[in-house]
Coordinates of C-alpha atoms in Angstrom, one line a residue:
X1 CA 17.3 -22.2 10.2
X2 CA 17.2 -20.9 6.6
X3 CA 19.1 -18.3 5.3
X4 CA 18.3 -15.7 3.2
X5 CA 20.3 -14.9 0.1
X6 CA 22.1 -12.2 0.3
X7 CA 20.9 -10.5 -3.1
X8 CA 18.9 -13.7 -4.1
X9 CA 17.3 -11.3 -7.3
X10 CA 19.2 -9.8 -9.5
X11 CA 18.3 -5.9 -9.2
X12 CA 18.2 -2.7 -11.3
X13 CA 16.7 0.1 -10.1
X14 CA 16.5 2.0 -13.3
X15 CA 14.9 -1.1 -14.8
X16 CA 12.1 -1.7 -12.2
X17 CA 11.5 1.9 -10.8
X18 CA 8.5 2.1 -13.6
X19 CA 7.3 -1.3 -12.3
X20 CA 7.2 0.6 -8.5
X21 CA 5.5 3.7 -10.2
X22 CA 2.3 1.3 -11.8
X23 CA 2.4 -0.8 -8.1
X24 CA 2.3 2.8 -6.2
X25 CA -0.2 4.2 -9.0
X26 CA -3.0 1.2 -8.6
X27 CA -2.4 1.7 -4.5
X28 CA -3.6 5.5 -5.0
X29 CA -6.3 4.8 -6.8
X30 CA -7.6 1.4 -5.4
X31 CA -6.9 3.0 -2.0
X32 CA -8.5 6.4 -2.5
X33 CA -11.9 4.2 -3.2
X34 CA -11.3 1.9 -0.1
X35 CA -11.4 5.5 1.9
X36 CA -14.6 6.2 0.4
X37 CA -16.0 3.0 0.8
X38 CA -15.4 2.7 4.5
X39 CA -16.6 6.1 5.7
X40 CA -19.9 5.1 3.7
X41 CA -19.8 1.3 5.1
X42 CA -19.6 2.3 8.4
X43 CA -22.4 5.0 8.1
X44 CA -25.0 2.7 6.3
X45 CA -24.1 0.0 9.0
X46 CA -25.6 2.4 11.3
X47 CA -28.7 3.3 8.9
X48 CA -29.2 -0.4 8.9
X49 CA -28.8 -1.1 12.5
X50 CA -28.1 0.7 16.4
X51 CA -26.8 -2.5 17.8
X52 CA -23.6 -2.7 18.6
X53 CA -23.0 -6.2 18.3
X54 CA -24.5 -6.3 14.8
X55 CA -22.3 -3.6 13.5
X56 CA -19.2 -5.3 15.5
X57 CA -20.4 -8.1 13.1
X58 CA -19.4 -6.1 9.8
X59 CA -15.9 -5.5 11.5
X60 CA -15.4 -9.3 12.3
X61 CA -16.3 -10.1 8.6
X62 CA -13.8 -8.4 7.4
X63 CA -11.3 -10.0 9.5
X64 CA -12.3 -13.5 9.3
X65 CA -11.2 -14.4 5.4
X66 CA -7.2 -13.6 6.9
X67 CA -7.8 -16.6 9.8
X68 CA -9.4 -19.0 7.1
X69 CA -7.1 -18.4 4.0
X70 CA -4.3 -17.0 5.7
X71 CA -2.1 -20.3 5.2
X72 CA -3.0 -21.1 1.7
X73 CA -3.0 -17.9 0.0
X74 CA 0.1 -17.7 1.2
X75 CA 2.0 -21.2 -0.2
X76 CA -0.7 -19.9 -3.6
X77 CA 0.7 -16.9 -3.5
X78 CA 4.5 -18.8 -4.1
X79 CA 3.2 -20.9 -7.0
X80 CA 1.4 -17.9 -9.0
X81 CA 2.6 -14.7 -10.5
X82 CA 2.0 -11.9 -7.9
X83 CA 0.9 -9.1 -10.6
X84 CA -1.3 -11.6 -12.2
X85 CA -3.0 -12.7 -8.9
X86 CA -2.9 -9.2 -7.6
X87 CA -5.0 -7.6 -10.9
X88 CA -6.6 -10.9 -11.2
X89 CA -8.2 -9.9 -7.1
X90 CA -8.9 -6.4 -8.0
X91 CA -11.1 -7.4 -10.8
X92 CA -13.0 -10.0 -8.7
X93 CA -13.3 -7.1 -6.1
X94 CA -14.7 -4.9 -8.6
X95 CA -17.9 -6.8 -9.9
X96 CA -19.0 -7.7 -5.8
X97 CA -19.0 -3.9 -5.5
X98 CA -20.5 -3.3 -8.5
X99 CA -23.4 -5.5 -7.6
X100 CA -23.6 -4.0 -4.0
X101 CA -23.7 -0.7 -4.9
X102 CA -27.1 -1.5 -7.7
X103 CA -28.9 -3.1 -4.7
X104 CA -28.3 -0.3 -2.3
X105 CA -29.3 2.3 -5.2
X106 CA -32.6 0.0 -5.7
X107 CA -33.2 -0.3 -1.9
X108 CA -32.2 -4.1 -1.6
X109 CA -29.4 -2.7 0.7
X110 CA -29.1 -4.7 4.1
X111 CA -26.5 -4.9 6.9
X112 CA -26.5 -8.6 5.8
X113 CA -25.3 -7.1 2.7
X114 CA -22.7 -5.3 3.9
X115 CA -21.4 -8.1 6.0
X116 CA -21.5 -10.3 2.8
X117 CA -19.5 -8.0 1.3
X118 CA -17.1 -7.0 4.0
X119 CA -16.7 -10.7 3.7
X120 CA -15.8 -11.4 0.4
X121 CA -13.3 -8.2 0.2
X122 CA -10.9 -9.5 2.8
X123 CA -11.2 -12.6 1.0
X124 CA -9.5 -10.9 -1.8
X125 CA -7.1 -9.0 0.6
X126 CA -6.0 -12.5 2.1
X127 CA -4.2 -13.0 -1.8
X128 CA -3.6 -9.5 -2.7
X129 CA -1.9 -8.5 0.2
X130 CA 0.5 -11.1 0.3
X131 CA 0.9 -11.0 -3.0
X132 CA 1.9 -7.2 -2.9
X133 CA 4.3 -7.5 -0.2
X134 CA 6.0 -10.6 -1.9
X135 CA 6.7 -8.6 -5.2
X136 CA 8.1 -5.3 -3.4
X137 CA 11.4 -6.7 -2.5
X138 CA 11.6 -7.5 -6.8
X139 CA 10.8 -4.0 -7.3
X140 CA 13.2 -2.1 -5.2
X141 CA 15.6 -4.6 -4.1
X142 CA 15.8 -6.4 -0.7
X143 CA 18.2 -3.4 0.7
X144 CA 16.9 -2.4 4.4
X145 CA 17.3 1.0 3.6
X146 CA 15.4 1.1 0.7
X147 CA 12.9 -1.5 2.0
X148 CA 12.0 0.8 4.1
X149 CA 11.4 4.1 2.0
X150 CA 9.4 2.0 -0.7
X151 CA 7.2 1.0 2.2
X152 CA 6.9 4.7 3.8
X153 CA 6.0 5.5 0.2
X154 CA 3.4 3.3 -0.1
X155 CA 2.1 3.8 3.5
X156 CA 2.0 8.0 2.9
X157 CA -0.1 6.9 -0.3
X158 CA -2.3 4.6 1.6
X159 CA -2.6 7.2 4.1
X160 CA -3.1 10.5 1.7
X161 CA -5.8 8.7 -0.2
X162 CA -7.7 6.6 2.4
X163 CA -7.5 8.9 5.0
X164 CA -7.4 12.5 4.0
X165 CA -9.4 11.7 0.4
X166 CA -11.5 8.7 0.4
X167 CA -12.7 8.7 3.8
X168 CA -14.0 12.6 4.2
X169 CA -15.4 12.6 0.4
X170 CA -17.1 9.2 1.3
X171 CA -18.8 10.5 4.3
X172 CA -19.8 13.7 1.9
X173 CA -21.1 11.5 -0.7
X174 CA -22.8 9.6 1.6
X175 CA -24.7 12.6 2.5
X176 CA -25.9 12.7 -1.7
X177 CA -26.6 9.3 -2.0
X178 CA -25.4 6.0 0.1
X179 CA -24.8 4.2 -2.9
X180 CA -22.1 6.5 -4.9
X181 CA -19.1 6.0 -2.5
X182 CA -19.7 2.3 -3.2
X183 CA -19.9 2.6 -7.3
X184 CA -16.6 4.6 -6.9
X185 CA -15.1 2.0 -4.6
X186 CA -15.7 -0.3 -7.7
X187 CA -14.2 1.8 -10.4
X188 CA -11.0 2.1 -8.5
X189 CA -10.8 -1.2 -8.4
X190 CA -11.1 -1.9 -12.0
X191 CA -8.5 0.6 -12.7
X192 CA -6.2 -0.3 -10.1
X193 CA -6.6 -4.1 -11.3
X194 CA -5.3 -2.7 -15.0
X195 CA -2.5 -1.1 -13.9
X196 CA -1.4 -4.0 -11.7
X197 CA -1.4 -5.6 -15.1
X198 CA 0.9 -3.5 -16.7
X199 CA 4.0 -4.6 -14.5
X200 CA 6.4 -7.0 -16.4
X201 CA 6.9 -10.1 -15.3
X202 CA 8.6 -11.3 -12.5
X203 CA 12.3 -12.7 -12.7
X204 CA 12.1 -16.3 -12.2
X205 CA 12.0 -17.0 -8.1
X206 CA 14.6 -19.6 -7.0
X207 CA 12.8 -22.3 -5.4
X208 CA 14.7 -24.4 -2.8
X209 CA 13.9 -27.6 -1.0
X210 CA 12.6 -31.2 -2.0
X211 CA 12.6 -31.5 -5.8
X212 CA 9.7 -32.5 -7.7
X213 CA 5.7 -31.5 -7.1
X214 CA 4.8 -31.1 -2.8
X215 CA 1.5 -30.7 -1.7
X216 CA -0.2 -27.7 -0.6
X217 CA 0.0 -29.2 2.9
X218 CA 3.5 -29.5 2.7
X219 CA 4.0 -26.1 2.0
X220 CA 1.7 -24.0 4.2
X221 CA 3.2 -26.0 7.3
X222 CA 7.1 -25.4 5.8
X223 CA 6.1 -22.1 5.6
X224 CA 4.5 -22.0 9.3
X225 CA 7.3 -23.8 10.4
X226 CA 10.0 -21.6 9.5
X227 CA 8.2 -18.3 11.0
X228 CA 7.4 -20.4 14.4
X229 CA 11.2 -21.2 14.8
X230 CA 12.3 -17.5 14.2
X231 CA 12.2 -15.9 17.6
X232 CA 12.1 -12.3 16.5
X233 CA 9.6 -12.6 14.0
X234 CA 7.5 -14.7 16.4
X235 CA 7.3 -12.9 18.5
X236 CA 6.5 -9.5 16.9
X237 CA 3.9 -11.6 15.6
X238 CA 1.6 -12.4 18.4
X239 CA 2.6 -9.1 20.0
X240 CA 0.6 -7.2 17.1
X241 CA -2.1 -10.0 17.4
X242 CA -2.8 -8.8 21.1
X243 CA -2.9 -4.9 19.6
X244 CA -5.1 -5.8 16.8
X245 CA -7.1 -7.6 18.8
X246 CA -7.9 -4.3 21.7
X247 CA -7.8 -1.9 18.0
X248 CA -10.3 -4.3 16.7
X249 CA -12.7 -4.2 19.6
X250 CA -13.6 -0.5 19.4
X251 CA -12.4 0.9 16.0
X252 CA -15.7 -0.7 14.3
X253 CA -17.8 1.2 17.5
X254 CA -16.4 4.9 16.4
X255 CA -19.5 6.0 14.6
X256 CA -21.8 5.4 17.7
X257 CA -19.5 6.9 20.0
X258 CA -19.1 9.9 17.9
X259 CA -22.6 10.1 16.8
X260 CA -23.7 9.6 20.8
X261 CA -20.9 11.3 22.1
X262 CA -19.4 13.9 20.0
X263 CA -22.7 14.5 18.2
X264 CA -21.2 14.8 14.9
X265 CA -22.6 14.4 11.1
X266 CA -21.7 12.0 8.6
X267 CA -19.3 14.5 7.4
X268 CA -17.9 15.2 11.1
X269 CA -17.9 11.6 11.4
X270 CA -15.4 11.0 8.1
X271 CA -13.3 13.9 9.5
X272 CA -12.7 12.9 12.8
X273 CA -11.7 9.2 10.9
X274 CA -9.0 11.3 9.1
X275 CA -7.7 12.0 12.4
X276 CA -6.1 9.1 12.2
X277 CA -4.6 9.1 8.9
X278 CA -3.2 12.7 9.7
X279 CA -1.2 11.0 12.7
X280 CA -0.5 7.8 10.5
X281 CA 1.0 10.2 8.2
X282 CA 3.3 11.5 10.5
X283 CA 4.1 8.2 11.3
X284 CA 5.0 7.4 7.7
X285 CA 7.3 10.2 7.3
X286 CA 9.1 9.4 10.8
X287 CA 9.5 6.1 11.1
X288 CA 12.6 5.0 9.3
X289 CA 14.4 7.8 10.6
X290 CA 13.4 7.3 14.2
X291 CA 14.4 3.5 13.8
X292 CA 17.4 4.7 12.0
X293 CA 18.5 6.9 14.8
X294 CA 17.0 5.3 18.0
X295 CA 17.1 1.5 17.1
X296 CA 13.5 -0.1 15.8
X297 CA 12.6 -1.7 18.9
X298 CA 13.0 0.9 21.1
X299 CA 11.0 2.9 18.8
X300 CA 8.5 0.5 18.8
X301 CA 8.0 0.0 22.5
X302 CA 7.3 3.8 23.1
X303 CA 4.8 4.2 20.0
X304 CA 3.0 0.8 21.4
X305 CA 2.9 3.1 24.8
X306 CA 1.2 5.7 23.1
X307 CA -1.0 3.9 21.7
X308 CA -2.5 2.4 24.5
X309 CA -2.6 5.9 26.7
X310 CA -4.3 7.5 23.6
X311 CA -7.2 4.6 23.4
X312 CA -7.2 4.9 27.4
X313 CA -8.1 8.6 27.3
X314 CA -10.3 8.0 24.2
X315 CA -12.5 6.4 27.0
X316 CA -13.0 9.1 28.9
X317 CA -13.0 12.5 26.9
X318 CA -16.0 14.2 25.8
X319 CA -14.8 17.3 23.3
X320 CA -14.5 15.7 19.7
X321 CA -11.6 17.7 19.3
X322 CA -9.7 16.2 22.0
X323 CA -10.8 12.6 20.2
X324 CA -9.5 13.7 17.2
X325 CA -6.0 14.1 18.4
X326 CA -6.3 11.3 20.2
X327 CA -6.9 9.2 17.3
X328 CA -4.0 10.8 15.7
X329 CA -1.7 9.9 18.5
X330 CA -3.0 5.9 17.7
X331 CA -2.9 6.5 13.8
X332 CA 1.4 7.6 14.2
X333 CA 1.7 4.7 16.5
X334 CA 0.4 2.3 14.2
X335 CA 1.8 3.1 11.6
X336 CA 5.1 3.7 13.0
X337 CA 5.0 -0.3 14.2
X338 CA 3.9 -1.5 11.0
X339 CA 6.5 0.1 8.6
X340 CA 9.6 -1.0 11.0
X341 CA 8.2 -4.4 11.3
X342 CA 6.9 -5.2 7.7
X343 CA 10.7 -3.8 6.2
X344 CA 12.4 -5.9 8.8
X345 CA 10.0 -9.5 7.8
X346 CA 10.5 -8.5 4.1
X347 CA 14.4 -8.0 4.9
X348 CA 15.1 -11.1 6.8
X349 CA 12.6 -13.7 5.1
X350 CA 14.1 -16.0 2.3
X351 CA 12.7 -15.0 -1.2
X352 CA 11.1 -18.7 -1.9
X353 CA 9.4 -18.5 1.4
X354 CA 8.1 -14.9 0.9
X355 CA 4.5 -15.6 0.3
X356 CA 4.1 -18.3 3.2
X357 CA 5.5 -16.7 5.7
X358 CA 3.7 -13.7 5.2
X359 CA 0.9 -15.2 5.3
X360 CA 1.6 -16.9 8.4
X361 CA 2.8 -14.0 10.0
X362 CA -0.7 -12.2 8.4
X363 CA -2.3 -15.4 9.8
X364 CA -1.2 -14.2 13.7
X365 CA -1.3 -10.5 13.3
X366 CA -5.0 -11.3 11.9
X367 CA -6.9 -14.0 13.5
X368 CA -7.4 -11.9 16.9
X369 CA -8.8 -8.9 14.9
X370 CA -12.5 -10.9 14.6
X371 CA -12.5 -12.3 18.1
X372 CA -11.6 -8.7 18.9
X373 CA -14.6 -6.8 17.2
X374 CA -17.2 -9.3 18.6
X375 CA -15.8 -9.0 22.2
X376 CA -16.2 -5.3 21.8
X377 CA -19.3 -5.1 20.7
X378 CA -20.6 -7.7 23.7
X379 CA -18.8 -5.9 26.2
X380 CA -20.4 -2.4 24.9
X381 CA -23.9 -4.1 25.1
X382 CA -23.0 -4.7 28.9
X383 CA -21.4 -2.0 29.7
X384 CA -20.7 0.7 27.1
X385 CA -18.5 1.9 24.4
X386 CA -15.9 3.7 27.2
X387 CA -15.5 0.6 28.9
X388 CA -14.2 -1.0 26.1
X389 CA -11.4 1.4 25.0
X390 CA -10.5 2.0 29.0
X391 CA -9.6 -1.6 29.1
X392 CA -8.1 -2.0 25.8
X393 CA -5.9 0.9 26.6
X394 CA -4.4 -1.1 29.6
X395 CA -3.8 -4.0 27.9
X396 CA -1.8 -2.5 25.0
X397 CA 0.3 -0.3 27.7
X398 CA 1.0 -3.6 29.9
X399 CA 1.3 -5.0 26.3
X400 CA 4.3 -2.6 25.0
X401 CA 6.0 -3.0 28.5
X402 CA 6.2 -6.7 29.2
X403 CA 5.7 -7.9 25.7
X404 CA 8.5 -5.5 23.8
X405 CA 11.3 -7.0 26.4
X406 CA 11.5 -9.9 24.3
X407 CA 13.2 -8.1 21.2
X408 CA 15.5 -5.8 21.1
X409 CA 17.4 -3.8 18.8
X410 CA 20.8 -6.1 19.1
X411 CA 18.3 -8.9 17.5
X412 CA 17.0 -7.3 15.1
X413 CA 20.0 -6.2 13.6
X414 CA 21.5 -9.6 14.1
X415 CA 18.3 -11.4 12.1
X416 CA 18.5 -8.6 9.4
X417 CA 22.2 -8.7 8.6
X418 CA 22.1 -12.6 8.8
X419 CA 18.5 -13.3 7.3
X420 CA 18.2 -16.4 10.5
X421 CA 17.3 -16.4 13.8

């Protein structure tokens, strides 16, 4: 098993904490457009459309790009500069929008469209986010501790702007005009592409195995290879592929259920979405204490539990104010999980291997989210929206008490002090 270096990059804090401030600036701005665009995606889904297993379609679109370039993205990702390919992304990202939002404004607009889109977007995230995960630990060092609060920093951005910004003013400007939201979605992503630019460039990465030129083949499966033989990280893998699998099944069905339901309006609707960025928030701003204090795994079992009663009971109420702290509950699990686990892979993984594993591990955590969304919209066709968050709430509870036995808190320390299995 490979080791990690110990401190395999040279760091200074002083020297990079700009380079953090430009990587946390284009987050709050690309992000705060993402929010708008979604709220407004999701709504003209349902202009377009009342089938549920059309607009489960949209959902899967956006998940599919992760399951096809998953692999290589990731072993691109370790040849190319990750601020280059990160602006280089945003700027792609910005001219599809661009172009979507002028044929929705000129009433060309289609779900078609939007699944296109959705589509090509994740495409973009299938580079970008590897990419940005790979250059954090240049940024603030590959410390645990500060691992950890660059990522809740990031993650209360995400959350702030997406959440409590993007997705209520989306829904409101959605109300004007379908096709603003979308415009603004593309100027964030122009902007957030130019100060992705601005970061210097990256120290020269080590890079460690046979000398001379390997194949892309080559290394995607060294890459795959290394994450499959690490137990912990395995294993955390294909335990968040089960969970985005049941989240992924009736996330993309919350605008029926709260249209049909909880009879809301397009503004109620981006509200009651920013439940779950008021809960991730919480999450954000407790998770690196609560693993700090209580161990990681153990914190992530119990938020795992929550998560699946939440979605349960999400099944069965009828007051939208009930929902709405429901989907809080579910937005502080999930984000809990996904700062404790991201700091730990970014911890323990060796810097050469950064990109490829991610992508791997993004690879596991991702491919179930598409099957997911297209078994929840069949089974809501058959049987109804309820149906499908009553049984995705048992799974993830069975899920968080079987599943979490595997890892513990002793090997997690032991992989993260010793960067191997």
């Amino acid at each position: 098993m490979s080791r990690a270096p110990a401190n395999p990059v040279p760091h200074d804090e002083q020297d990079r904490s700009g380079d953090f401030g430009k990587l946390l600036g284009s987050a709050t701005v690309s992000i705060t457009g993402d929010g708008m665009f979604l709220s407004s995606v999701a709504l003209l889904a349902a202009h377009y459309t009342r089938d549920p297993a059309a607009i489960s379609v949209v959902t899967a679109a956006g998940a599919v790009p992760i399951v096809v370039l998953g692999l290589p993205a990731g072993a691109l990702v370790d040849r190319w500069d990750h601020r280059r390919t990160m602006a280089a992304v945003d700027a792609a990202r910005f001219l599809v929008v661009v172009l979507m939002a002028l044929l929705i404004a000129t009433g060309h607009g289609s779900i078609g469209l939007i699944v296109a889109v959705a589509f090509l977007i994740a495409a973009g995230e299938a580079f970008y986010g590897t990419a940005a995960q790979s250059i954090l630990p240049h940024l603030v060092s590959r410390s645990s501790p500060r691992l950890r609060r660059a990522n809740s920093r990031l993650t209360a951005t995400r959350i702030l702007c997406k959440d409590f910004v993007g997705r209520p003013v989306g829904g409101a400007l959605y109300a004007v005009a379908g096709w603003i939201p979308v415009l603004l979605n593309a100027l964030s992503y122009a902007t957030g592409s130019l100060l992705v630019a601005g970061i210097r460039q990256e120290r020269h990465r080590p890079a460690t195995g046979a000398p001379g030129p390997r194949s892309l083949r080559a290394e995607i499966g060294e890459g795959a290879r290394w994450l499959w033989d690490h137990r912990v990280l395995r294993t955390l893998a294909l335990l968040v592929a089960v969970d985005n699998l049941v989240f992924s099944a009736w996330i993309g069905l919350l605008v029926l259920l709260a249209q049909d339901r909880f009879h809301v309006s397009g503004v109620g609707f981006g509200v009651l979405s920013g439940c779950i960025g008021a809960g991730a928030l919480c999450g954000s701003l407790l998770a690196s204490r609560l693993g700090t204090r209580f161990g990681a795994a153990r914190v992530m079992t119990a938020v795992m539990l929550l998560e699946g009663v939440a979605t349960l009971l999400l099944g069965v109420v009828r007051q939208a104010v009930v929902a709405a702290l429901l989907l809080a509950v579910v937005g502080c699990a999930a984000v809990t999980w996904n700062i404790l686990t991201v700091s730990a892979r970014q911890n323990i993984v060796p810097e050469h291997l950064a990109g490829r594993v991610n992508g791997a591990y993004r690879l596991l955590a991702g491919a179930a989210a598409p099957v997911g969304a297209l078994i929840g919209g069949a089974v809501a066709s058959f049987t109804g929206i309820p149906q499908v968050l009553l049984g995705g709430g048992v799974i993830t509870v069975l899920l968080a008490l079987v599943g979490m036995r595997v890892v513990d808190d002793a090997a997690l320390r032991r992989t993260s002090d010793a960067g191997e299995d």
